[in-house]
Amino acid sequence: MKHHFILFSLLASLLTIYEADGQIRLFGKIVNKNTQQPISGATIQMLNTNVGITSDSSGNYALSVPSTGFNLRVTAVGYYPKMRYFEPKKDTRYVFEMAEEFKQLDEVTVKTNREDANVSSIEMSTLKLDTKSLRRIPVVFGEADIIKALLLQPGVSTVGEGAAGFNVRGGRTDQNLVLLDEMPLFSTSHLLGFFTNVNPDVVQDVTLYKAGIPAQYGGRLSSLMNINLKNGNPDRVNYQVGAGNVSARLVAEGPLGKKLTFVLGGRIAYPNWMIKKFPDRLSNSRAFFYDLNAKLRYQVGKNQQLTLSTYLNHDDFKFPDDTVYSWNAKAASLQWNAQLNDKFSINAAAVYSDYKFQMEGIKEFYRFRFQSGITHKELKTNLVFTPSEAHKLEAGAGMIRYDVAPGYRTRVDDESNINPKAVANEQGYEYSAYISEEWNAARWLTVQTGLRYATFSLVGPKTVYNYEAGVPRAPETVTESTSYSAGQKIQSYGGFEPRISVRIGLSKMHSIKLSYNRTRQYLHLITNTTAISPADFWKLSDSYLPPQIADQYAAGYYLNLKDNVYEFSIEGYYKNISSLLEAKNGAILLLNPQLETALISARGLAYGVEVSAKKNKGKFTGQINYTYARTFIQSITPYPLEQINRGNWFPANYDKPHILNVAANLSMGRGWSMSANFTYNSGRPAIYPDGNYSVAGYPLINYSLRNVDRIPDYHRLDWAITKNTRQNKEQQRYSMWVFSLYNVYGRENPYSVYFARFNRVTRAYQLAVFGSIVPALSWNYNF
């Protein structure tokens, strides 16, 4: 019934499309004057009328206008307003080139495209990150960081300091789709979670969708993070260098002729001098990472662009006398964008992404090498049709091939006592198609509907085991096996993913928004740790492990006051998740050829309320964000011995009921600014012992039910002061210095609590990642 409703809405919208008689079409693009980068979310308004529109994600706009003279005014955040008089006699194309508004960048801002977008836009639960202000956020080691900035916003959290990945509205870390110029990233962290693995100096903007995910995207349950790289300056070559406590950076951009621009960025780390200052048990560790970005943009014609983006990174980390971890990623995307006419635009992309993890044991007589990975190959295309200001339709299709290596282990030398072992690789195909429409039904009402269909097939070669009925799956209960040849279909899944969003404008200052979206995920990150670890591995859906499915409902109220100086919002959400995977108690996951015997199905439930208050303008700016959120999981199995917590609901590892973030920024003039952040989190769930027992005379600790206890609460204060030597927008050579203090009052925030017996007494030990204040100094120079 829900599918019929969505299809009916789309059909009704299509039937209402019309083009006003006797009017002329004015269409074109809005771009940055210096970089020619498209500006999305710019407002085009015909003065003294109610006629207006917002540019799309490619900067395109289209208006039906009268043939008599009129004035158009264009505004966009961060740019000087532009006004132009038109008196067209026929359909006309015009490109607005917007000049950047210069001001001392003294504030940390996270905002959507327009100043009033939280009220006027159809989008809800969306965060737009102003990367120009990233380096002013006080973070550990003083390095600007994308994910650390997003963690200050409502609905985004992590399990603790130094944890890789992030959680959005009760979702797991693998349920976030992270795209870098359309390239999916299967790992988002450097140095075991202390840094985001994308250099912020090469990033144009970042958008995080917590709900209302556009219909063209799928494959993950919880969120979409779109990271767009810079296009390169078409007028002159610019350089930017920077250094901090742990890493150094270099970015170059500029023209290569009249039609071609480039961006090249690199970052390399030198953290070992700081690791030596860690406690004795860690001081002999070693770490290293680097990442490289390159982008070429070619102007094929007046209305066509061809873009090639590439990405490369490497990490390695060595624990003393034990194990060396390393992981690598390489990715590329080729995109073609064309404005066919005033109504149609098209873009197509070919995408490649590869992630490999390697673990090497270096202990004598136990030397080994383990490797796993995933490769993603994708083709997709999207068509945008804008018949009038009231309607915008989009449609597209895509195909993805997955190649997953769950893992294999080999000996390093003949003296090793480790036995080689391998799990067969997996292959799968995902096909998708979608259609969506945004309908401005009235000044106060906007409706966006979308319908996506995705199907997945697992193919051979692979051996599938059958198990005895009526008993838990186990290696001992295998009855027979079936072998599938290369390319032979093993299992298929598919289904519709409806999306709908509604904006009801109560006035120019406040509005109400509602959204619903269904998402499917055919990939699973198999882990038995609280946070992402390098030893986690990816797994495709198969005959025993179906795709995860989530339904999210969200509603919000938004209010802006005093010409958007003050911004308030409150959002609530409710999410049902099916076909989650939970490890059985005592399960062995790594290199398990019958993984279905170690996992059980589960369902999830997440709900919460997010409250945000911001001051966006003036010498003093800041924001207060509070989130109340709960996330629960329930195992689904008919066998009592397999049930987790006796089949009752239990908190997820990342369940944190209360999160408070406060950020304040003060512009002191002459390029000086000061900022501070305070964060408070409820302690995450943990498993504490509830008794002792002995087996054959050996004392053992008995643990309680899963996640019924919690570690102590987390809170931290950070502070930073910034000096920017840039005085005006024409100044090409300038520096920025940032001195920061992380964990100002030196709190030993617990990351975990573990227990051990000492002299027949069970004692608790608390592990803190940072137990003292961490000063940092970073420097950036532009020329």
Tab-separated table of C-alpha atoms in Angstrom, residues 550-778:
chain	number	residue	atom	x	y	z
A	550	ALA	CA	15.741	0.410	8.006
A	551	ASP	CA	12.638	2.605	8.143
A	552	GLN	CA	13.156	6.073	9.593
A	553	TYR	CA	10.453	8.622	10.438
A	554	ALA	CA	11.493	12.171	11.320
A	555	ALA	CA	9.746	15.436	12.188
A	556	GLY	CA	11.125	18.853	13.024
A	557	TYR	CA	10.277	22.454	13.871
A	558	TYR	CA	12.608	25.262	12.705
A	559	LEU	CA	12.732	28.928	13.724
A	560	ASN	CA	14.999	31.802	12.642
A	561	LEU	CA	15.012	35.225	14.300
A	562	LYS	CA	16.501	38.671	13.606
A	563	ASP	CA	17.417	38.180	9.945
A	564	ASN	CA	18.769	34.667	10.554
A	565	VAL	CA	21.129	35.785	13.321
A	566	TYR	CA	19.546	33.234	15.666
A	567	GLU	CA	18.612	29.740	14.540
A	568	PHE	CA	16.617	27.199	16.552
A	569	SER	CA	15.458	23.703	15.725
A	570	ILE	CA	14.066	20.593	17.367
A	571	GLU	CA	13.885	17.259	15.570
A	572	GLY	CA	12.611	13.864	16.586
A	573	TYR	CA	13.159	10.526	14.874
A	574	TYR	CA	12.115	6.902	15.149
A	575	LYS	CA	13.935	4.081	13.345
A	576	ASN	CA	13.227	0.365	12.944
A	577	ILE	CA	16.052	-1.879	11.704
A	578	SER	CA	15.731	-5.522	10.683
A	579	SER	CA	18.271	-8.264	9.857
A	580	LEU	CA	21.081	-6.922	12.011
A	581	LEU	CA	23.905	-9.342	12.753
A	582	GLU	CA	25.085	-10.085	16.285
A	583	ALA	CA	27.933	-12.385	17.283
A	584	LYS	CA	27.044	-15.356	19.446
A	585	ASN	CA	28.629	-15.438	22.888
A	586	GLY	CA	32.184	-16.723	22.463
A	587	ALA	CA	31.974	-16.682	18.659
A	588	ILE	CA	35.081	-16.870	16.455
A	589	LEU	CA	34.569	-14.580	13.460
A	590	LEU	CA	37.944	-14.151	11.785
A	591	LEU	CA	38.766	-16.797	9.143
A	592	ASN	CA	35.548	-18.681	9.822
A	593	PRO	CA	34.474	-20.440	6.570
A	594	GLN	CA	31.018	-21.089	8.057
A	595	LEU	CA	30.368	-17.592	9.406
A	596	GLU	CA	26.624	-18.208	9.602
A	597	THR	CA	27.275	-20.560	12.534
A	598	ALA	CA	28.832	-17.730	14.582
A	599	LEU	CA	26.165	-15.071	13.956
A	600	ILE	CA	22.521	-14.686	14.803
A	601	SER	CA	19.894	-12.343	13.415
A	602	ALA	CA	18.716	-9.360	15.423
A	603	ARG	CA	16.524	-6.304	15.119
A	604	GLY	CA	17.187	-2.765	16.200
A	605	LEU	CA	15.190	0.149	17.521
A	606	ALA	CA	16.428	3.740	17.708
A	607	TYR	CA	14.657	6.940	18.695
A	608	GLY	CA	15.644	10.365	19.917
A	609	VAL	CA	15.193	14.116	20.108
A	610	GLU	CA	17.759	16.682	18.917
A	611	VAL	CA	17.674	20.309	20.055
A	612	SER	CA	19.913	22.985	18.536
A	613	ALA	CA	20.350	26.732	19.148
A	614	LYS	CA	22.850	28.813	17.146
A	615	LYS	CA	24.022	32.391	16.835
A	616	ASN	CA	25.366	32.795	13.299
A	617	LYS	CA	26.482	36.432	13.049
A	618	GLY	CA	28.407	39.010	15.029
A	619	LYS	CA	31.683	39.043	16.918
A	620	PHE	CA	30.415	36.364	19.241
A	621	THR	CA	28.972	33.260	17.592
A	622	GLY	CA	28.277	29.790	18.844
A	623	GLN	CA	25.891	26.910	19.228
A	624	ILE	CA	24.388	24.618	21.842
A	625	ASN	CA	23.347	21.130	20.736
A	626	TYR	CA	21.657	18.544	22.931
A	627	THR	CA	20.681	15.011	21.905
A	628	TYR	CA	18.590	12.505	23.795
A	629	ALA	CA	18.924	9.186	21.960
A	630	ARG	CA	18.388	5.508	22.694
A	631	THR	CA	19.377	2.472	20.640
A	632	PHE	CA	18.346	-1.088	21.522
A	633	ILE	CA	18.940	-4.509	19.983
A	634	GLN	CA	17.049	-7.778	20.359
A	635	SER	CA	18.378	-11.144	19.195
A	636	ILE	CA	15.995	-13.263	17.127
A	637	THR	CA	16.501	-17.008	17.505
A	638	PRO	CA	14.230	-19.848	18.638
A	639	TYR	CA	17.062	-21.498	20.559
A	640	PRO	CA	17.424	-20.329	24.202
A	641	LEU	CA	21.157	-21.087	24.342
A	642	GLU	CA	21.783	-18.672	21.454
A	643	GLN	CA	19.671	-15.829	22.826
A	644	ILE	CA	21.470	-12.719	24.035
A	645	ASN	CA	20.229	-11.459	27.408
A	646	ARG	CA	17.536	-14.170	27.349
A	647	GLY	CA	15.980	-12.640	24.232
A	648	ASN	CA	15.278	-9.272	25.878
A	649	TRP	CA	16.097	-5.882	24.378
A	650	PHE	CA	19.548	-4.592	25.385
A	651	PRO	CA	21.429	-1.310	24.691
A	652	ALA	CA	23.726	-1.220	21.670
A	653	ASN	CA	27.463	-0.693	22.246
A	654	TYR	CA	27.116	2.911	21.042
A	655	ASP	CA	23.961	3.777	23.034
A	656	LYS	CA	24.531	7.125	24.770
A	657	PRO	CA	21.294	8.604	26.150
A	658	HIS	CA	22.579	12.161	26.716
A	659	ILE	CA	25.009	14.171	24.578
A	660	LEU	CA	25.620	17.900	25.064
A	661	ASN	CA	27.954	19.991	22.893
A	662	VAL	CA	28.625	23.698	23.360
A	663	ALA	CA	30.810	25.733	20.966
A	664	ALA	CA	31.677	29.428	21.374
A	665	ASN	CA	33.697	31.686	19.075
A	666	LEU	CA	34.884	35.250	19.674
A	667	SER	CA	36.281	37.548	16.984
A	668	MET	CA	38.728	39.927	18.665
A	669	GLY	CA	39.752	41.966	15.603
A	670	ARG	CA	43.035	42.311	13.686
A	671	GLY	CA	42.801	38.677	12.644
A	672	TRP	CA	42.633	37.290	16.183
A	673	SER	CA	39.879	34.919	17.254
A	674	MET	CA	39.292	32.575	20.146
A	675	SER	CA	37.133	29.449	20.398
A	676	ALA	CA	36.159	26.858	22.956
A	677	ASN	CA	34.178	23.613	22.926
A	678	PHE	CA	32.645	21.664	25.774
A	679	THR	CA	31.260	18.169	25.301
A	680	TYR	CA	29.436	15.802	27.649
A	681	ASN	CA	28.388	12.202	26.875
A	682	SER	CA	26.693	9.531	28.890
A	683	GLY	CA	28.953	6.554	29.455
A	684	ARG	CA	28.531	3.826	26.860
A	685	PRO	CA	27.309	0.320	27.790
A	686	ALA	CA	29.740	-2.246	29.186
A	687	ILE	CA	29.804	-5.755	30.612
A	688	TYR	CA	30.848	-6.029	34.261
A	689	PRO	CA	31.479	-9.247	36.226
A	690	ASP	CA	28.872	-10.473	38.637
A	691	GLY	CA	30.801	-13.302	40.322
A	692	ASN	CA	33.705	-15.752	40.352
A	693	TYR	CA	33.940	-19.496	39.903
A	694	SER	CA	36.643	-22.087	39.368
A	695	VAL	CA	37.183	-24.878	36.858
A	696	ALA	CA	39.665	-27.631	37.761
A	697	GLY	CA	41.070	-25.335	40.404
A	698	TYR	CA	41.546	-22.363	38.065
A	699	PRO	CA	39.710	-19.179	39.171
A	700	LEU	CA	37.563	-17.534	36.483
A	701	ILE	CA	35.421	-14.388	36.303
A	702	ASN	CA	31.750	-14.692	35.431
A	703	TYR	CA	30.305	-11.764	33.469
A	704	SER	CA	26.806	-10.382	33.662
A	705	LEU	CA	24.311	-9.892	30.860
A	706	ARG	CA	25.474	-7.992	27.781
A	707	ASN	CA	25.566	-4.170	28.057
A	708	VAL	CA	23.534	-3.827	31.252
A	709	ASP	CA	26.258	-1.720	32.917
A	710	ARG	CA	27.939	1.520	31.812
A	711	ILE	CA	31.379	3.088	32.011
A	712	PRO	CA	31.601	6.522	33.729
A	713	ASP	CA	30.323	9.598	31.856
A	714	TYR	CA	32.606	11.534	29.517
A	715	HIS	CA	33.208	15.293	29.519
A	716	ARG	CA	35.940	17.537	28.121
A	717	LEU	CA	36.782	21.207	27.528
A	718	ASP	CA	38.910	22.392	24.583
A	719	TRP	CA	40.247	25.871	23.800
A	720	ALA	CA	42.028	27.512	20.844
A	721	ILE	CA	43.293	30.915	19.717
A	722	THR	CA	43.834	31.774	16.046
A	723	LYS	CA	45.775	34.483	14.211
A	724	ASN	CA	44.961	35.117	10.537
A	725	THR	CA	47.291	37.561	8.763
A	726	ARG	CA	44.996	38.036	5.748
A	727	GLN	CA	43.680	41.605	5.626
A	728	ASN	CA	41.661	41.647	2.385
A	729	LYS	CA	40.522	39.271	-0.343
A	730	GLU	CA	43.172	40.494	-2.806
A	731	GLN	CA	45.980	39.443	-0.474
A	732	GLN	CA	47.497	36.254	-1.887
A	733	ARG	CA	50.207	35.569	0.718
A	734	TYR	CA	49.028	35.076	4.272
A	735	SER	CA	49.437	32.749	7.254
A	736	MET	CA	47.172	31.246	9.849
A	737	TRP	CA	48.446	30.133	13.255
A	738	VAL	CA	46.334	28.058	15.647
A	739	PHE	CA	47.331	27.230	19.211
A	740	SER	CA	44.969	24.825	20.976
A	741	LEU	CA	44.557	23.004	24.266
A	742	TYR	CA	42.685	19.700	24.158
A	743	ASN	CA	41.217	18.382	27.436
A	744	VAL	CA	41.928	21.631	29.293
A	745	TYR	CA	41.306	20.311	32.807
A	746	GLY	CA	43.088	17.002	32.121
A	747	ARG	CA	40.222	14.619	32.854
A	748	GLU	CA	41.024	10.908	32.513
A	749	ASN	CA	37.945	10.002	30.484
A	750	PRO	CA	37.532	6.218	30.422
A	751	TYR	CA	37.500	4.504	27.048
A	752	SER	CA	36.900	1.121	28.614
A	753	VAL	CA	36.831	-0.652	31.967
A	754	TYR	CA	38.292	-4.151	32.274
A	755	PHE	CA	38.710	-6.605	35.136
A	756	ALA	CA	41.507	-8.923	36.290
A	757	ARG	CA	42.283	-11.026	39.358
A	758	PHE	CA	45.147	-9.994	41.624
A	759	ASN	CA	45.931	-11.968	44.804
A	760	ARG	CA	42.552	-13.743	44.552
A	761	VAL	CA	40.751	-10.391	44.341
A	762	THR	CA	38.936	-9.159	41.211
A	763	ARG	CA	39.965	-5.594	40.468
A	764	ALA	CA	38.640	-3.062	37.972
A	765	TYR	CA	41.005	-1.110	35.729
A	766	GLN	CA	40.111	1.967	33.712
A	767	LEU	CA	41.730	2.672	30.342
A	768	ALA	CA	41.903	6.347	29.301
A	769	VAL	CA	43.246	7.385	25.896
A	770	PHE	CA	44.190	10.885	27.087
A	771	GLY	CA	44.651	11.490	30.773
A	772	SER	CA	46.157	14.965	30.592
A	773	ILE	CA	45.995	18.235	28.685
A	774	VAL	CA	47.260	18.020	25.063
A	775	PRO	CA	48.712	21.298	23.674
A	776	ALA	CA	49.085	21.738	19.912
A	777	LEU	CA	50.330	24.316	17.422
A	778	SER	CA	49.459	24.305	13.718
